[in-house]
Amino acid sequence: MYMKIVQSKEYIMLRRDFLKYTSVFAAMALFPNTLKAATYTGPLWVFVQASGGWDPTSLCDPKGYLDEDLDSNLNPTSTAMNKSFANADIAASTSAPAIKYAPIRGRDDNNVDYDFATFFDKYGSELLVVNGIDTQTNGHDAGRRYMMSGKLSEGYPAISALIAGISMPSSPLAFITGGGYDETFGVVAGTRLSNMNAINELAFVNKRNETTTYVSESDFDRLTQARASRTKRTIEKQKLESIKKLAQQYGLAHSGSNELEKLVEFLPTDVTTHPDRNNTVFSQGRFAMAGYKAGLTSSVNIQIGGFDTHGNHDASHIPRLARLLKGVDLLKQEAENQGISNDVIFVIGSEFGRTPGYNGGNGKDHWSVSSMMFMGKGIQGGRVIGSSTHRHDANKLNATTLVEDENGINITYAHINKAMRKLASIENNELITQYYPLSGAIEDLNLFT
């Protein structure tokens, strides 16, 4: 019996590792069960955050160098918006000519060139580009928070968390996050599982190896039943509704292995061998797609870093953009392979942009104008909304027609979050209207259709 107790501690440690990733916040107790939908039939939301502040002028709001930016040797000077391509060489998507992009390429994670044309020509007809976004900050934390919540101030959950919390509150894998702004404030249990190799261990916590277990199956069942009974007793004896709900969430967090076992059935067999497994966007997105197919996941945060290029901008930044684009490309193909290509929404952005021209270290600094890209279910593609000047200052647009208008408004992340809430059909949910409303002064822009 003593040996069995020691072995059980190994099991408990594994379980503790799982709980460390799946956290349930005390604030969940504030929200009544009536706010929660029972079944999720919507799309998988994939939020890709380019952490550090990307350069839209080297991507989907292209600004190349002009003749006047060249020195006597025909080299672009530091005043040039970009040194990697000329303004005259800016390309248009073959599938959607309205979408312009930087005609450059970068090295992917396998040290292979990836042409930006590959992405924009293939997906232009599906892609909505929003340029000239006024980020209202050039600070990393505030920018990430604003992009993902629609609020500059603290205290608002990411929209990815809101979607999961409203749509799938009882699933411990509803919201998967690889980083970026992923605050939940208790509306959902955020799950961080970056190590794909650990999934089997977490799903089958009593398995020592393929043939043996830590404790006998009968003892394992007794442990599981005893924990469930103890939790049930705790719930029943509580007088305070808030404590009772916390105990219920505690029980939910401990029920995760059953869901993980279900998830494993949908994980691709080449998770550890796929040639692009080191692409962060692809690997994290694949996990979320498996969760979605298993009926467990509604949203995922994917973070790819390396964009804060204050020095050596072109050599460092362009490969990061290439890896991001290739990762989304791979995920689009994966969705097709998994039969869910019409059930995924991609939201791609960064906390702010980069300055016009280059600093003394051949880098670019923080700039409060940026872009975002969207594609997927419910989004009319092949379009560009918003614009910026040659020096990447935001142009105003008309809130009704969405065309450039000097008497119009600056589009902000608050506008975009309001539109995303509408697309997700959560804008009238009580959790939104009572606890996390956006300002009524924010115009209702018809961005996606």
CSV table of N, CA, C and O in Angstrom, one decimal, residues 241-325:
chain,number,residue,atom,x,y,z
A,241,GLU,N,-22.8,31.5,-2.8
A,241,GLU,CA,-22.9,31.1,-4.2
A,241,GLU,C,-21.5,31.2,-4.9
A,241,GLU,O,-21.2,30.4,-5.8
A,242,SER,N,-20.8,32.2,-4.6
A,242,SER,CA,-19.5,32.5,-5.2
A,242,SER,C,-18.5,31.3,-4.9
A,242,SER,O,-17.8,30.8,-5.8
A,243,ILE,N,-18.5,30.8,-3.7
A,243,ILE,CA,-17.6,29.7,-3.3
A,243,ILE,C,-18.1,28.4,-4.0
A,243,ILE,O,-17.2,27.6,-4.5
A,244,LYS,N,-19.4,28.3,-4.1
A,244,LYS,CA,-19.9,27.1,-4.7
A,244,LYS,C,-19.5,27.0,-6.2
A,244,LYS,O,-19.1,26.0,-6.7
A,245,LYS,N,-19.5,28.2,-6.9
A,245,LYS,CA,-19.1,28.2,-8.3
A,245,LYS,C,-17.6,28.0,-8.5
A,245,LYS,O,-17.2,27.3,-9.4
A,246,LEU,N,-16.8,28.5,-7.5
A,246,LEU,CA,-15.4,28.2,-7.6
A,246,LEU,C,-15.1,26.7,-7.5
A,246,LEU,O,-14.3,26.1,-8.1
A,247,ALA,N,-15.8,26.0,-6.6
A,247,ALA,CA,-15.7,24.6,-6.4
A,247,ALA,C,-16.1,23.9,-7.7
A,247,ALA,O,-15.5,22.9,-8.0
A,248,GLN,N,-17.1,24.3,-8.3
A,248,GLN,CA,-17.6,23.7,-9.6
A,248,GLN,C,-16.5,23.9,-10.6
A,248,GLN,O,-16.2,22.9,-11.4
A,249,GLN,N,-15.9,25.0,-10.7
A,249,GLN,CA,-14.8,25.3,-11.6
A,249,GLN,C,-13.6,24.4,-11.3
A,249,GLN,O,-12.9,23.9,-12.2
A,250,TYR,N,-13.3,24.2,-10.0
A,250,TYR,CA,-12.2,23.3,-9.6
A,250,TYR,C,-12.5,21.9,-10.1
A,250,TYR,O,-11.5,21.3,-10.7
A,251,GLY,N,-13.7,21.5,-10.0
A,251,GLY,CA,-14.0,20.1,-10.5
A,251,GLY,C,-13.8,20.1,-12.0
A,251,GLY,O,-13.4,19.1,-12.6
A,252,LEU,N,-14.2,21.1,-12.7
A,252,LEU,CA,-14.1,21.2,-14.2
A,252,LEU,C,-12.6,21.1,-14.6
A,252,LEU,O,-12.2,20.3,-15.5
A,253,ALA,N,-11.7,21.8,-13.8
A,253,ALA,CA,-10.3,21.8,-14.2
A,253,ALA,C,-9.7,20.4,-14.0
A,253,ALA,O,-8.8,20.0,-14.7
A,254,HIS,N,-10.2,19.6,-13.0
A,254,HIS,CA,-9.7,18.3,-12.8
A,254,HIS,C,-10.3,17.3,-13.7
A,254,HIS,O,-9.9,16.1,-13.7
A,255,SER,N,-11.3,17.7,-14.5
A,255,SER,CA,-11.9,16.7,-15.4
A,255,SER,C,-11.2,16.7,-16.8
A,255,SER,O,-11.7,16.1,-17.7
A,256,GLY,N,-10.1,17.5,-16.9
A,256,GLY,CA,-9.6,17.7,-18.3
A,256,GLY,C,-9.0,16.5,-19.0
A,256,GLY,O,-8.9,16.5,-20.2
A,257,SER,N,-8.6,15.5,-18.3
A,257,SER,CA,-7.9,14.3,-19.0
A,257,SER,C,-8.9,13.6,-19.9
A,257,SER,O,-8.5,13.2,-21.0
A,258,ASN,N,-10.2,13.6,-19.6
A,258,ASN,CA,-11.1,12.9,-20.5
A,258,ASN,C,-11.2,13.7,-21.8
A,258,ASN,O,-11.3,13.1,-22.9
A,259,GLU,N,-11.2,15.0,-21.8
A,259,GLU,CA,-11.2,15.8,-23.0
A,259,GLU,C,-9.9,15.7,-23.7
A,259,GLU,O,-10.0,15.6,-25.0
A,260,LEU,N,-8.8,15.6,-23.0
A,260,LEU,CA,-7.6,15.4,-23.7
A,260,LEU,C,-7.5,14.1,-24.4
A,260,LEU,O,-6.9,14.0,-25.5
A,261,GLU,N,-8.0,13.1,-23.8
A,261,GLU,CA,-8.1,11.8,-24.5
A,261,GLU,C,-8.8,11.9,-25.8
A,261,GLU,O,-8.5,11.3,-26.8
A,262,LYS,N,-9.9,12.6,-25.8
A,262,LYS,CA,-10.7,12.9,-27.0
A,262,LYS,C,-9.9,13.7,-28.0
A,262,LYS,O,-10.0,13.4,-29.2
A,263,LEU,N,-9.2,14.7,-27.5
A,263,LEU,CA,-8.4,15.5,-28.4
A,263,LEU,C,-7.3,14.7,-29.1
A,263,LEU,O,-7.1,14.9,-30.3
A,264,VAL,N,-6.7,13.8,-28.4
A,264,VAL,CA,-5.6,13.0,-29.0
A,264,VAL,C,-6.1,12.2,-30.2
A,264,VAL,O,-5.3,12.0,-31.2
A,265,GLU,N,-7.3,11.9,-30.3
A,265,GLU,CA,-7.9,11.2,-31.4
A,265,GLU,C,-7.8,12.0,-32.7
A,265,GLU,O,-7.7,11.5,-33.8
A,266,PHE,N,-7.8,13.3,-32.5
A,266,PHE,CA,-7.8,14.2,-33.7
A,266,PHE,C,-6.5,14.8,-34.0
A,266,PHE,O,-6.4,15.6,-35.0
A,267,LEU,N,-5.5,14.6,-33.2
A,267,LEU,CA,-4.2,15.2,-33.4
A,267,LEU,C,-3.5,14.5,-34.6
A,267,LEU,O,-3.6,13.3,-34.8
A,268,PRO,N,-2.9,15.2,-35.6
A,268,PRO,CA,-2.2,14.6,-36.7
A,268,PRO,C,-1.1,13.7,-36.2
A,268,PRO,O,-0.5,13.9,-35.2
A,269,THR,N,-0.8,12.7,-37.0
A,269,THR,CA,0.2,11.7,-36.6
A,269,THR,C,1.6,12.2,-36.8
A,269,THR,O,2.5,11.6,-36.2
A,270,ASP,N,1.8,13.3,-37.5
A,270,ASP,CA,3.1,13.8,-37.8
A,270,ASP,C,3.4,15.1,-37.0
A,270,ASP,O,4.2,15.9,-37.5
A,271,VAL,N,2.8,15.2,-35.8
A,271,VAL,CA,3.1,16.4,-35.0
A,271,VAL,C,4.5,16.6,-34.7
A,271,VAL,O,5.0,17.7,-34.8
A,272,THR,N,5.3,15.5,-34.5
A,272,THR,CA,6.7,15.6,-34.1
A,272,THR,C,7.6,15.4,-35.3
A,272,THR,O,8.8,15.5,-35.1
A,273,THR,N,7.1,15.1,-36.5
A,273,THR,CA,7.9,14.8,-37.6
A,273,THR,C,7.7,15.8,-38.8
A,273,THR,O,8.4,15.7,-39.8
A,274,HIS,N,6.6,16.5,-38.8
A,274,HIS,CA,6.2,17.4,-39.9
A,274,HIS,C,7.4,18.3,-40.2
A,274,HIS,O,8.0,18.9,-39.3
A,275,PRO,N,7.8,18.5,-41.5
A,275,PRO,CA,9.0,19.4,-41.8
A,275,PRO,C,8.8,20.8,-41.3
A,275,PRO,O,9.8,21.5,-41.2
A,276,ASP,N,7.6,21.3,-41.1
A,276,ASP,CA,7.4,22.7,-40.7
A,276,ASP,C,6.9,22.7,-39.2
A,276,ASP,O,6.3,23.7,-38.8
A,277,ARG,N,7.2,21.7,-38.4
A,277,ARG,CA,6.7,21.6,-37.0
A,277,ARG,C,7.3,22.8,-36.2
A,277,ARG,O,6.8,23.1,-35.2
A,278,ASN,N,8.4,23.4,-36.6
A,278,ASN,CA,9.0,24.5,-35.9
A,278,ASN,C,8.4,25.8,-36.2
A,278,ASN,O,8.8,26.8,-35.5
A,279,ASN,N,7.5,25.9,-37.1
A,279,ASN,CA,6.8,27.1,-37.4
A,279,ASN,C,5.7,27.3,-36.3
A,279,ASN,O,4.8,26.5,-36.2
A,280,THR,N,5.9,28.3,-35.4
A,280,THR,CA,5.1,28.5,-34.3
A,280,THR,C,3.6,28.7,-34.7
A,280,THR,O,2.7,28.1,-34.0
A,281,VAL,N,3.3,29.4,-35.7
A,281,VAL,CA,2.0,29.7,-36.1
A,281,VAL,C,1.3,28.3,-36.5
A,281,VAL,O,0.2,28.0,-36.1
A,282,PHE,N,2.0,27.6,-37.3
A,282,PHE,CA,1.5,26.3,-37.8
A,282,PHE,C,1.3,25.3,-36.6
A,282,PHE,O,0.2,24.7,-36.5
A,283,SER,N,2.3,25.1,-35.8
A,283,SER,CA,2.2,24.1,-34.8
A,283,SER,C,1.1,24.4,-33.7
A,283,SER,O,0.4,23.5,-33.4
A,284,GLN,N,1.0,25.6,-33.3
A,284,GLN,CA,0.0,26.0,-32.3
A,284,GLN,C,-1.4,25.9,-32.9
A,284,GLN,O,-2.4,25.5,-32.3
A,285,GLY,N,-1.5,26.4,-34.2
A,285,GLY,CA,-2.8,26.4,-34.8
A,285,GLY,C,-3.3,25.0,-35.1
A,285,GLY,O,-4.5,24.7,-35.0
A,286,ARG,N,-2.4,24.0,-35.4
A,286,ARG,CA,-2.8,22.6,-35.6
A,286,ARG,C,-3.4,22.0,-34.4
A,286,ARG,O,-4.4,21.3,-34.5
A,287,PHE,N,-2.8,22.3,-33.2
A,287,PHE,CA,-3.4,21.8,-32.0
A,287,PHE,C,-4.8,22.3,-31.8
A,287,PHE,O,-5.7,21.6,-31.4
A,288,ALA,N,-5.0,23.6,-32.0
A,288,ALA,CA,-6.3,24.2,-31.9
A,288,ALA,C,-7.3,23.6,-32.8
A,288,ALA,O,-8.5,23.4,-32.5
A,289,MET,N,-6.9,23.3,-34.1
A,289,MET,CA,-7.8,22.7,-35.0
A,289,MET,C,-8.2,21.3,-34.6
A,289,MET,O,-9.4,20.9,-34.8
A,290,ALA,N,-7.3,20.6,-34.0
A,290,ALA,CA,-7.6,19.3,-33.4
A,290,ALA,C,-8.7,19.4,-32.3
A,290,ALA,O,-9.6,18.7,-32.2
A,291,GLY,N,-8.5,20.4,-31.5
A,291,GLY,CA,-9.4,20.7,-30.4
A,291,GLY,C,-10.8,21.1,-30.9
A,291,GLY,O,-11.8,20.7,-30.4
A,292,TYR,N,-10.8,21.9,-32.0
A,292,TYR,CA,-12.1,22.3,-32.6
A,292,TYR,C,-12.8,21.0,-33.2
A,292,TYR,O,-14.0,20.9,-33.0
A,293,LYS,N,-12.1,20.2,-33.9
A,293,LYS,CA,-12.7,19.0,-34.4
A,293,LYS,C,-13.2,18.0,-33.3
A,293,LYS,O,-14.2,17.3,-33.5
A,294,ALA,N,-12.5,18.1,-32.2
A,294,ALA,CA,-13.0,17.2,-31.1
A,294,ALA,C,-14.2,17.9,-30.3
A,294,ALA,O,-14.7,17.3,-29.4
A,295,GLY,N,-14.6,19.1,-30.7
A,295,GLY,CA,-15.7,19.7,-30.1
A,295,GLY,C,-15.3,20.4,-28.8
A,295,GLY,O,-16.2,20.7,-28.0
A,296,LEU,N,-14.0,20.8,-28.6
A,296,LEU,CA,-13.6,21.3,-27.4
A,296,LEU,C,-13.1,22.7,-27.4
A,296,LEU,O,-12.9,23.4,-26.4
A,297,THR,N,-12.8,23.3,-28.6
A,297,THR,CA,-12.1,24.5,-28.7
A,297,THR,C,-12.8,25.5,-29.7
A,297,THR,O,-13.3,25.1,-30.7
A,298,SER,N,-12.9,26.7,-29.2
A,298,SER,CA,-13.6,27.7,-30.1
A,298,SER,C,-12.6,28.9,-30.5
A,298,SER,O,-12.9,29.6,-31.5
A,299,SER,N,-11.5,29.1,-29.7
A,299,SER,CA,-10.6,30.2,-30.1
A,299,SER,C,-9.2,29.8,-29.7
A,299,SER,O,-9.0,29.1,-28.7
A,300,VAL,N,-8.2,30.4,-30.4
A,300,VAL,CA,-6.8,30.2,-30.0
A,300,VAL,C,-6.0,31.5,-30.2
A,300,VAL,O,-6.3,32.2,-31.2
A,301,ASN,N,-5.1,31.8,-29.3
A,301,ASN,CA,-4.2,32.9,-29.5
A,301,ASN,C,-2.9,32.2,-29.9
A,301,ASN,O,-2.3,31.3,-29.3
A,302,ILE,N,-2.3,32.8,-31.0
A,302,ILE,CA,-1.0,32.3,-31.5
A,302,ILE,C,-0.1,33.5,-31.5
A,302,ILE,O,-0.4,34.6,-32.0
A,303,GLN,N,1.1,33.4,-30.8
A,303,GLN,CA,2.0,34.5,-30.8
A,303,GLN,C,3.3,34.2,-31.5
A,303,GLN,O,3.9,33.1,-31.3
A,304,ILE,N,3.8,35.0,-32.4
A,304,ILE,CA,5.1,34.9,-33.0
A,304,ILE,C,5.8,36.2,-32.8
A,304,ILE,O,5.4,37.3,-33.1
A,305,GLY,N,7.0,36.1,-32.2
A,305,GLY,CA,7.7,37.2,-31.8
A,305,GLY,C,8.8,37.6,-32.7
A,305,GLY,O,8.9,37.1,-33.9
A,306,GLY,N,9.7,38.6,-32.3
A,306,GLY,CA,10.8,38.9,-33.1
A,306,GLY,C,10.6,40.2,-34.0
A,306,GLY,O,11.5,40.4,-34.9
A,307,PHE,N,9.5,40.9,-33.8
A,307,PHE,CA,9.2,42.0,-34.7
A,307,PHE,C,9.7,43.4,-34.2
A,307,PHE,O,9.5,44.4,-34.8
A,308,ASP,N,10.3,43.4,-33.0
A,308,ASP,CA,10.7,44.7,-32.4
A,308,ASP,C,12.1,45.0,-32.9
A,308,ASP,O,13.1,45.0,-32.1
A,309,THR,N,12.2,45.4,-34.2
A,309,THR,CA,13.5,45.5,-34.8
A,309,THR,C,14.0,46.9,-34.8
A,309,THR,O,14.0,47.6,-35.8
A,310,HIS,N,14.6,47.3,-33.7
A,310,HIS,CA,15.2,48.7,-33.6
A,310,HIS,C,16.5,48.7,-34.3
A,310,HIS,O,17.0,49.8,-34.5
A,311,GLY,N,17.1,47.6,-34.6
A,311,GLY,CA,18.3,47.6,-35.4
A,311,GLY,C,18.2,46.5,-36.5
A,311,GLY,O,17.5,45.5,-36.3
A,312,ASN,N,19.0,46.8,-37.6
A,312,ASN,CA,19.1,45.8,-38.7
A,312,ASN,C,17.7,45.3,-39.1
A,312,ASN,O,17.4,44.1,-39.2
A,313,HIS,N,16.8,46.3,-39.4
A,313,HIS,CA,15.4,46.0,-39.6
A,313,HIS,C,15.1,45.0,-40.7
A,313,HIS,O,14.5,44.0,-40.5
A,314,ASP,N,15.6,45.3,-41.9
A,314,ASP,CA,15.2,44.5,-43.1
A,314,ASP,C,15.7,43.0,-42.9
A,314,ASP,O,15.0,42.1,-43.2
A,315,ALA,N,16.9,42.9,-42.4
A,315,ALA,CA,17.5,41.5,-42.3
A,315,ALA,C,16.8,40.7,-41.2
A,315,ALA,O,16.7,39.5,-41.4
A,316,SER,N,16.2,41.4,-40.2
A,316,SER,CA,15.6,40.6,-39.1
A,316,SER,C,14.1,40.6,-39.3
A,316,SER,O,13.4,39.5,-39.0
A,317,HIS,N,13.5,41.6,-39.8
A,317,HIS,CA,12.0,41.8,-39.8
A,317,HIS,C,11.4,41.0,-40.9
A,317,HIS,O,10.4,40.3,-40.7
A,318,ILE,N,12.0,41.1,-42.1
A,318,ILE,CA,11.3,40.4,-43.3
A,318,ILE,C,11.3,38.9,-43.1
A,318,ILE,O,10.2,38.3,-43.4
A,319,PRO,N,12.3,38.2,-42.6
A,319,PRO,CA,12.1,36.8,-42.3
A,319,PRO,C,11.0,36.5,-41.3
A,319,PRO,O,10.3,35.4,-41.5
A,320,ARG,N,10.8,37.3,-40.3
A,320,ARG,CA,9.7,37.1,-39.4
A,320,ARG,C,8.3,37.2,-40.1
A,320,ARG,O,7.4,36.4,-39.8
A,321,LEU,N,8.2,38.2,-41.0
A,321,LEU,CA,7.0,38.3,-41.7
A,321,LEU,C,6.7,37.1,-42.6
A,321,LEU,O,5.6,36.6,-42.7
A,322,ALA,N,7.8,36.6,-43.2
A,322,ALA,CA,7.7,35.4,-44.1
A,322,ALA,C,7.3,34.2,-43.3
A,322,ALA,O,6.4,33.4,-43.8
A,323,ARG,N,7.8,34.0,-42.1
A,323,ARG,CA,7.4,32.9,-41.3
A,323,ARG,C,6.0,33.0,-40.8
A,323,ARG,O,5.3,32.0,-40.8
A,324,LEU,N,5.5,34.2,-40.5
A,324,LEU,CA,4.1,34.4,-40.2
A,324,LEU,C,3.2,34.0,-41.3
A,324,LEU,O,2.3,33.3,-41.2
A,325,LEU,N,3.5,34.6,-42.5
A,325,LEU,CA,2.7,34.3,-43.7
A,325,LEU,C,2.7,32.8,-44.0
A,325,LEU,O,1.6,32.2,-44.4
